[in-house]
Every structure is written in structure tokens, then in C-alpha cells.
Short mmCIF file of C-alpha atoms in Angstrom, two decimals:
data_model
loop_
_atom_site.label_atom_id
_atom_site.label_comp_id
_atom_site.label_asym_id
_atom_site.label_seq_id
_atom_site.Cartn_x
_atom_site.Cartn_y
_atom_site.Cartn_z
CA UNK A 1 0.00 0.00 0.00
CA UNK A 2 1.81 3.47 -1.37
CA UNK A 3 -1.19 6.23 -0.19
CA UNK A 4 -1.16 7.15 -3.84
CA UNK A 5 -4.91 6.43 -5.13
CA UNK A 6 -6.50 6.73 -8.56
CA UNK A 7 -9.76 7.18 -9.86
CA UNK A 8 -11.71 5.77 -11.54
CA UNK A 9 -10.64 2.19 -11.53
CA UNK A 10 -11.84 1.56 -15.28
CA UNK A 11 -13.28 3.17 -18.16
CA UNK A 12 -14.82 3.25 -21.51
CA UNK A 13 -14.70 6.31 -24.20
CA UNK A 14 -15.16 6.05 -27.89
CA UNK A 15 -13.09 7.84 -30.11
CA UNK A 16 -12.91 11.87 -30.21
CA UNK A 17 -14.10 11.88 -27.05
CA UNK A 18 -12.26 13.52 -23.87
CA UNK A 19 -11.14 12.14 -20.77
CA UNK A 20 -9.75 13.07 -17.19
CA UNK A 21 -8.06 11.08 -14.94
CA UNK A 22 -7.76 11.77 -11.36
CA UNK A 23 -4.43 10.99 -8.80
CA UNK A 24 -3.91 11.99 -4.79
CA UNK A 25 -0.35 11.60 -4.28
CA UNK A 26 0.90 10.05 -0.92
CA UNK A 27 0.95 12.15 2.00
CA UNK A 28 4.08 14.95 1.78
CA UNK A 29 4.89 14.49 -1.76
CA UNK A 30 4.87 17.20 -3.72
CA UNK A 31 5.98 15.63 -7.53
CA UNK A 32 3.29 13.80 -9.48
CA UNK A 33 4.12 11.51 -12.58
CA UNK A 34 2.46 10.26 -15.31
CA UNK A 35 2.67 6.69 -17.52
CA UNK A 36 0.84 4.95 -19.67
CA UNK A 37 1.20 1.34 -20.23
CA UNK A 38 0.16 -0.39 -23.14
CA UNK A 39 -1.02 -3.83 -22.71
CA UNK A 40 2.46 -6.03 -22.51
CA UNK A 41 5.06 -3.59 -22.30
CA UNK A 42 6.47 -1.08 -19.63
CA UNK A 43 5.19 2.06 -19.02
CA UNK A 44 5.88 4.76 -20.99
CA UNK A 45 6.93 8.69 -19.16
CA UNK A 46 4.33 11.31 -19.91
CA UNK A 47 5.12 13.70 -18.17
CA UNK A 48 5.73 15.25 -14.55
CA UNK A 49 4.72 17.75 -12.52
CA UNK A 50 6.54 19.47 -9.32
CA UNK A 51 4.82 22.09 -7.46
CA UNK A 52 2.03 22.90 -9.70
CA UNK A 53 4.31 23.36 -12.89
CA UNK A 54 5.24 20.38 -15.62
CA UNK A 55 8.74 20.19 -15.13
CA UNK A 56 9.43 17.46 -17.61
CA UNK A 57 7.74 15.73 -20.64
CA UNK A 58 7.91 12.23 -22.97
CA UNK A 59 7.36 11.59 -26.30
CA UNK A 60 3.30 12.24 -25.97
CA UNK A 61 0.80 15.19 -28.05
CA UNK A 62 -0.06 18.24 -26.63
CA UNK A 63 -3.83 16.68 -26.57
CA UNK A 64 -2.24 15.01 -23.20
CA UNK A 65 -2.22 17.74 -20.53
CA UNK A 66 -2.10 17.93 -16.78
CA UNK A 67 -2.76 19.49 -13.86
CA UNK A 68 -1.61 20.05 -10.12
CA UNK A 69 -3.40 21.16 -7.58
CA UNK A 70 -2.41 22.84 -4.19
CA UNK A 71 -2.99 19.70 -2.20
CA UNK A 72 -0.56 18.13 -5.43
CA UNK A 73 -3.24 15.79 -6.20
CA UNK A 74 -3.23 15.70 -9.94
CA UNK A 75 -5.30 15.14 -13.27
CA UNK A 76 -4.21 13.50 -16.52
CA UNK A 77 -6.55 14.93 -19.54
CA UNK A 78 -6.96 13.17 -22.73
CA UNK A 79 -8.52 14.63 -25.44
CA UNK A 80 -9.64 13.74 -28.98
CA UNK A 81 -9.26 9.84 -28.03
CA UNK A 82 -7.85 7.80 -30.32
CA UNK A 83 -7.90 3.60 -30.04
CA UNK A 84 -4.12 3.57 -29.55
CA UNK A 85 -4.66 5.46 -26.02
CA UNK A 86 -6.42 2.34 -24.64
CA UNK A 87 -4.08 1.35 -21.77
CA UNK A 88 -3.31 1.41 -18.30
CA UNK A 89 -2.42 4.91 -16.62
CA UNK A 90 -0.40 4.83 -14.16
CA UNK A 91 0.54 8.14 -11.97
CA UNK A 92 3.48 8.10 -9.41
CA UNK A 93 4.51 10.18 -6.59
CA UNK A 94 8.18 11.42 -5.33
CA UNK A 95 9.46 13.65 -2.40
CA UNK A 96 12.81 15.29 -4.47
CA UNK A 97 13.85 11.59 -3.96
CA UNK A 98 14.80 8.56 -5.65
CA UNK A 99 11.87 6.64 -5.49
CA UNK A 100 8.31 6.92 -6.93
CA UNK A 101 5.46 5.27 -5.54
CA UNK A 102 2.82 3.90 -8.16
CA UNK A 103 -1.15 4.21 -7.83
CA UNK A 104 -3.42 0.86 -8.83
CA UNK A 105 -3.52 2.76 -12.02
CA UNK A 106 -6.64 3.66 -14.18
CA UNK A 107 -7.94 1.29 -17.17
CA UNK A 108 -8.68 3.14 -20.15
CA UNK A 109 -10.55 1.68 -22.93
CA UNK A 110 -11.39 3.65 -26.23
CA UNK A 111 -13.72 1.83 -28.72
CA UNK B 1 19.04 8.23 -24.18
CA UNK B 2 18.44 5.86 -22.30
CA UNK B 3 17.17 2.80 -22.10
CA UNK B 4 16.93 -0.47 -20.09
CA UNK B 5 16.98 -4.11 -21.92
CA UNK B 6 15.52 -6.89 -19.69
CA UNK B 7 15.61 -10.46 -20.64
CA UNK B 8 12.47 -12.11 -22.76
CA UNK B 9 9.86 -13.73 -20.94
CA UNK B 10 7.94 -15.55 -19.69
CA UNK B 11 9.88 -17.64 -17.38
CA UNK B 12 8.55 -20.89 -16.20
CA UNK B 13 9.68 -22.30 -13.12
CA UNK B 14 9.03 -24.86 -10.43
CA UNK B 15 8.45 -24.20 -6.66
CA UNK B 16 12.11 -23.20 -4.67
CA UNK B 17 13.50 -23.37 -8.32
CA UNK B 18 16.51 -20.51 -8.46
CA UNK B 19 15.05 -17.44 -9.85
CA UNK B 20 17.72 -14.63 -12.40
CA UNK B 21 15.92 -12.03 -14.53
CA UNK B 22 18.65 -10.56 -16.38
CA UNK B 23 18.52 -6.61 -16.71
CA UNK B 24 20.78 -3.98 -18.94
CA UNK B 25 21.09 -0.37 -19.31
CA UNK B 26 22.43 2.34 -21.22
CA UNK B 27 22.49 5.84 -19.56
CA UNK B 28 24.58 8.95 -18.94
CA UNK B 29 26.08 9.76 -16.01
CA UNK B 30 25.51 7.65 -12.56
CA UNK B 31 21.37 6.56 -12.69
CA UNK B 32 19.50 4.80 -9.87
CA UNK B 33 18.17 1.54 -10.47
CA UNK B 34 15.08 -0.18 -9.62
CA UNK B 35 13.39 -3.44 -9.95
CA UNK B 36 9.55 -2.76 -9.96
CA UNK B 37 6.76 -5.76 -9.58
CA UNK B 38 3.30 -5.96 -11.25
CA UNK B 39 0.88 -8.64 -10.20
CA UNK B 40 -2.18 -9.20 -12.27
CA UNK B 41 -4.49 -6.19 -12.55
CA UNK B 42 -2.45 -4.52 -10.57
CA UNK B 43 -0.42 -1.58 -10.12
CA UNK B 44 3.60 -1.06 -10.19
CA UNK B 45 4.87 -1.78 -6.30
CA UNK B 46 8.76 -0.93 -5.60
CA UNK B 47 10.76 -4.47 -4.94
CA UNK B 48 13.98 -2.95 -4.44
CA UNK B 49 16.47 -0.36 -5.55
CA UNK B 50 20.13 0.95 -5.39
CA UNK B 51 21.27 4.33 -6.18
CA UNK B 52 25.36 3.75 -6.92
CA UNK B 53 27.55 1.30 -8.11
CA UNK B 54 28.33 -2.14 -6.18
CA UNK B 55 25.19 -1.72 -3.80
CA UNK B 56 22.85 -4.57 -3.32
CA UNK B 57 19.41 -3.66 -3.00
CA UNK B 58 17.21 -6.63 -1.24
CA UNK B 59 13.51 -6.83 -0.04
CA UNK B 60 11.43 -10.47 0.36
CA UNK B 61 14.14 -12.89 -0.47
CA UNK B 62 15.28 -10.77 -3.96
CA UNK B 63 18.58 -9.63 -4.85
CA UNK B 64 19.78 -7.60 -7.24
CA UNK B 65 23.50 -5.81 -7.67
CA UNK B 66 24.40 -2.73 -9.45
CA UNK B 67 27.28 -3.33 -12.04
CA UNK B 68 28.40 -0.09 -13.77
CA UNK B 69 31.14 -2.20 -15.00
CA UNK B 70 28.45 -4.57 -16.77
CA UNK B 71 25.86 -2.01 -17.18
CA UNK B 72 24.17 -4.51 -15.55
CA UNK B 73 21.22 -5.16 -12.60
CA UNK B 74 19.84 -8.61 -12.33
CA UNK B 75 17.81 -9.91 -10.02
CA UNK B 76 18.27 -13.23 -8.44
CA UNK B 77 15.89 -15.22 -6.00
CA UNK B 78 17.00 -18.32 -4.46
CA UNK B 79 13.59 -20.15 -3.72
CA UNK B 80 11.35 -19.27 -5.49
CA UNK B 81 6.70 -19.07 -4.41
CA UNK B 82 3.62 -19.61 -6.61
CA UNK B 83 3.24 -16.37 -4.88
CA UNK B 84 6.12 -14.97 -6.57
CA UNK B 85 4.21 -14.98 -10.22
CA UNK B 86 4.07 -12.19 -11.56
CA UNK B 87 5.66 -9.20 -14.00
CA UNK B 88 9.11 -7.74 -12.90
CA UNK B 89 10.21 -4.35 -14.75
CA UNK B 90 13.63 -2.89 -14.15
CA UNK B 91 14.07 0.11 -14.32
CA UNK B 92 16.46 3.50 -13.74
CA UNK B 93 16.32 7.06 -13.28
CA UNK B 94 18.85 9.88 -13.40
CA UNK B 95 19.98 12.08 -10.91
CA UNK B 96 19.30 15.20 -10.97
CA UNK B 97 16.89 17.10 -12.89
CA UNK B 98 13.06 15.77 -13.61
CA UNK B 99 12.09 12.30 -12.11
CA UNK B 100 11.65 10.85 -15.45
CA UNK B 101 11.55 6.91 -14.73
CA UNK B 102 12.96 4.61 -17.99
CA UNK B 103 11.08 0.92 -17.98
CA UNK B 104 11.96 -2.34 -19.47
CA UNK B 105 9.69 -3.99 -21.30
CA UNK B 106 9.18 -6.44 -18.15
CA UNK B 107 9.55 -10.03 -17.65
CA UNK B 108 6.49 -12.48 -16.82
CA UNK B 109 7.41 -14.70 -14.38
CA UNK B 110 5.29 -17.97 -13.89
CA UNK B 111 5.62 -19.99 -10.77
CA UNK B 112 4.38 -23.62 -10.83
CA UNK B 113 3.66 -25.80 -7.32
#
């Protein structure tokens, strides 16, 4: 058990629709992370955020944006869904440390 | 950039069998490294990690060494459980600057009584 939750647990879009994904980070940490993981292979960086600011980005659109709150709970938007974003989102918080701790993650599927 | 190369799975093996997932990197500079486990429908958990070169990180009977010489990070388990099954991702991260964390594709591993 890391503290960091995720909601919702599942979900199901169709295409061109938008999505937002929710994250509370673990008590005292104040850097978020984002990855999405494709169905057999490791997750993939989308970004980060440190004290309400993105402070680092992967290889991912601009239709995949962020936010961070005061609290540094976070949200993952996805817009104009495409089939490819079906996957698992996982979000990770960090204390200016080594280590992230991963949430149960959020299962998105697009049809 | 860099990248991390783990060995292809799955792995089948027997109750108290001897357990080595092999795990490579490439990176600049001195990275952490991490072995990460995923059990089925599941989310990533932390197994165990080591931030410089020659530390052993351990946590529930797992092992794993970091090798700058090798580039290497393997993780080793000398009996292994049914309870053990499951996917193990190495993976690193730089110091310094964003927390950017660079996965391996991950390794099934499939324990049988």
C-alpha cells in the first residue's frame, strides 16, 4: 500500500471523445508523474509535474495535458481519443527523492 | 538516451527453483536503479532499488547488484513461491533534474507448485 490512489478504476470512451483522470499523491509528496502502459510492455513517461508546474515531458501530443493542484493531487486529460490510447495509466509520486510510488492505475478503454 | 533491456519472458519455473531475470542499461552519467513488480491487474509496487555502483538492493528474499562495470542489474531469487508470479520491470532514473523513470519492457514470471 503506497497512499497514492487513482480514480476511476476503469473506463470506456469512444473515439474523439475527452477524458480526465484523477491521482492523490501520498501524504508529503509534492511531484506527481504520469505513464501509460500499453497492454504487454512497460510504461511509458508522460510527463511530470513538481509544485504545480510540468517540469518534464515524454514523447506524448499536446492533446495530453495535466494538472496540479495545491494539495498536489493531480489530473491527466486526454482529449480527442484515439484507439491507440487504450491502456493502463499509471501516476506516481516522489518527495525530491529517488523513489516513486505507483497508484493501482486507471484502465482506459477507447472503442 | 536511455534505455533499459531486460531479458524475454515468460519464465517458467518450479516451486524453490533458483530465480535470475537478467537486466541492462544504457544511460549517462551515474542513474538509480530499480526493480519494480506488477501482479495481475495490478499496479507497479517498488521491490527494491540501489542508487550507486556495487550496492545490493534486497527486499522479500530478492537480490539484485548494481554493475556499472556490466551495465548490468539482475535480479536473483533463491527459492522461489507460486506467490512470486508475476511481471518484474527494471528500471532507472537519473539524478538530478526531472524524475523521469525509464522501464523495461518487463519479464512475466510464472511460478508452478
Amino acid at each position: 500500500e503506497t497512499g497514492v490512489t487513482q480514480s476511476p478504476t476503469h473506463l470506456i470512451k469512444t473515439r474523439g471523445q475527452q477524458v480526465t483522470l484523477r491521482c492523490s499523491s501520498q501524504s508529503g509528496h509534492n511531484t506527481v508523474s504520469w505513464y501509460q502502459q500499453a497492454l504487454g510492455q512497460g510504461p511509458q513517461f508522460i510527463f511530470q509535474y513538481y509544485r504545480e508546474e510540468e517540469n518534464g515531458r515524454g514523447n506524448f501530443p499536446p492533446r495530453f495535458s495535466g494538472l496540479q493542484f495545491p494539495n498536489y493531487s493531480s489530473e491527466l486529460n486526454v482529449n480527442a481519443l484515439e484507439l491507440d490510447d487504450s491502456a493502463l495509466y499509471l501516476c506516481a509520486s516522489s518527495s525530491g527523492g529517488e523513489t516513486q510510488y505507483f497508484g493501482p492505475g486507471t484502465r482506459l478503454l477507447v472503442l | 538516451g536511455n534505455s533499459v533491456t531486460q531479458m524475454e519472458g515468460p519464465v517458467t519455473l518450479s516451486e524453490e527453483a533458483f530465480l535470475t531475470i537478467n537486466c541492462t542499461y544504457t544511460a549517462t552519467g551515474y542513474p538509480s536503479l530499480f526493480w519494480y513488480v506488477q501482479y495481475p491487474g495490478e499496479g507497479l509496487q517498488l521491490l527494491l532499488k540501489a542508487t550507486k555502483a556495487d550496492d545490493k538492493g534486497s527486499n522479500k528474499g530478492f537480490e539484485a547488484t548494481y554493475r556499472k562495470e556490466t551495465t548490468s542489474f539482475h535480479l536473483e531469487k533463491g527459492s522461489v513461491q507460486v506467490s512470486d508470479s508475476a511481471v518484474y520491470f527494471c528500471a532507472l532514473k537519473n539524478s538530478g533534474g526531472y524524475q523521469k523513470v525509464t522501464f523495461g519492457t518487463g519479464t512475466k514470471l510464472q511460478v508452478i507448485p
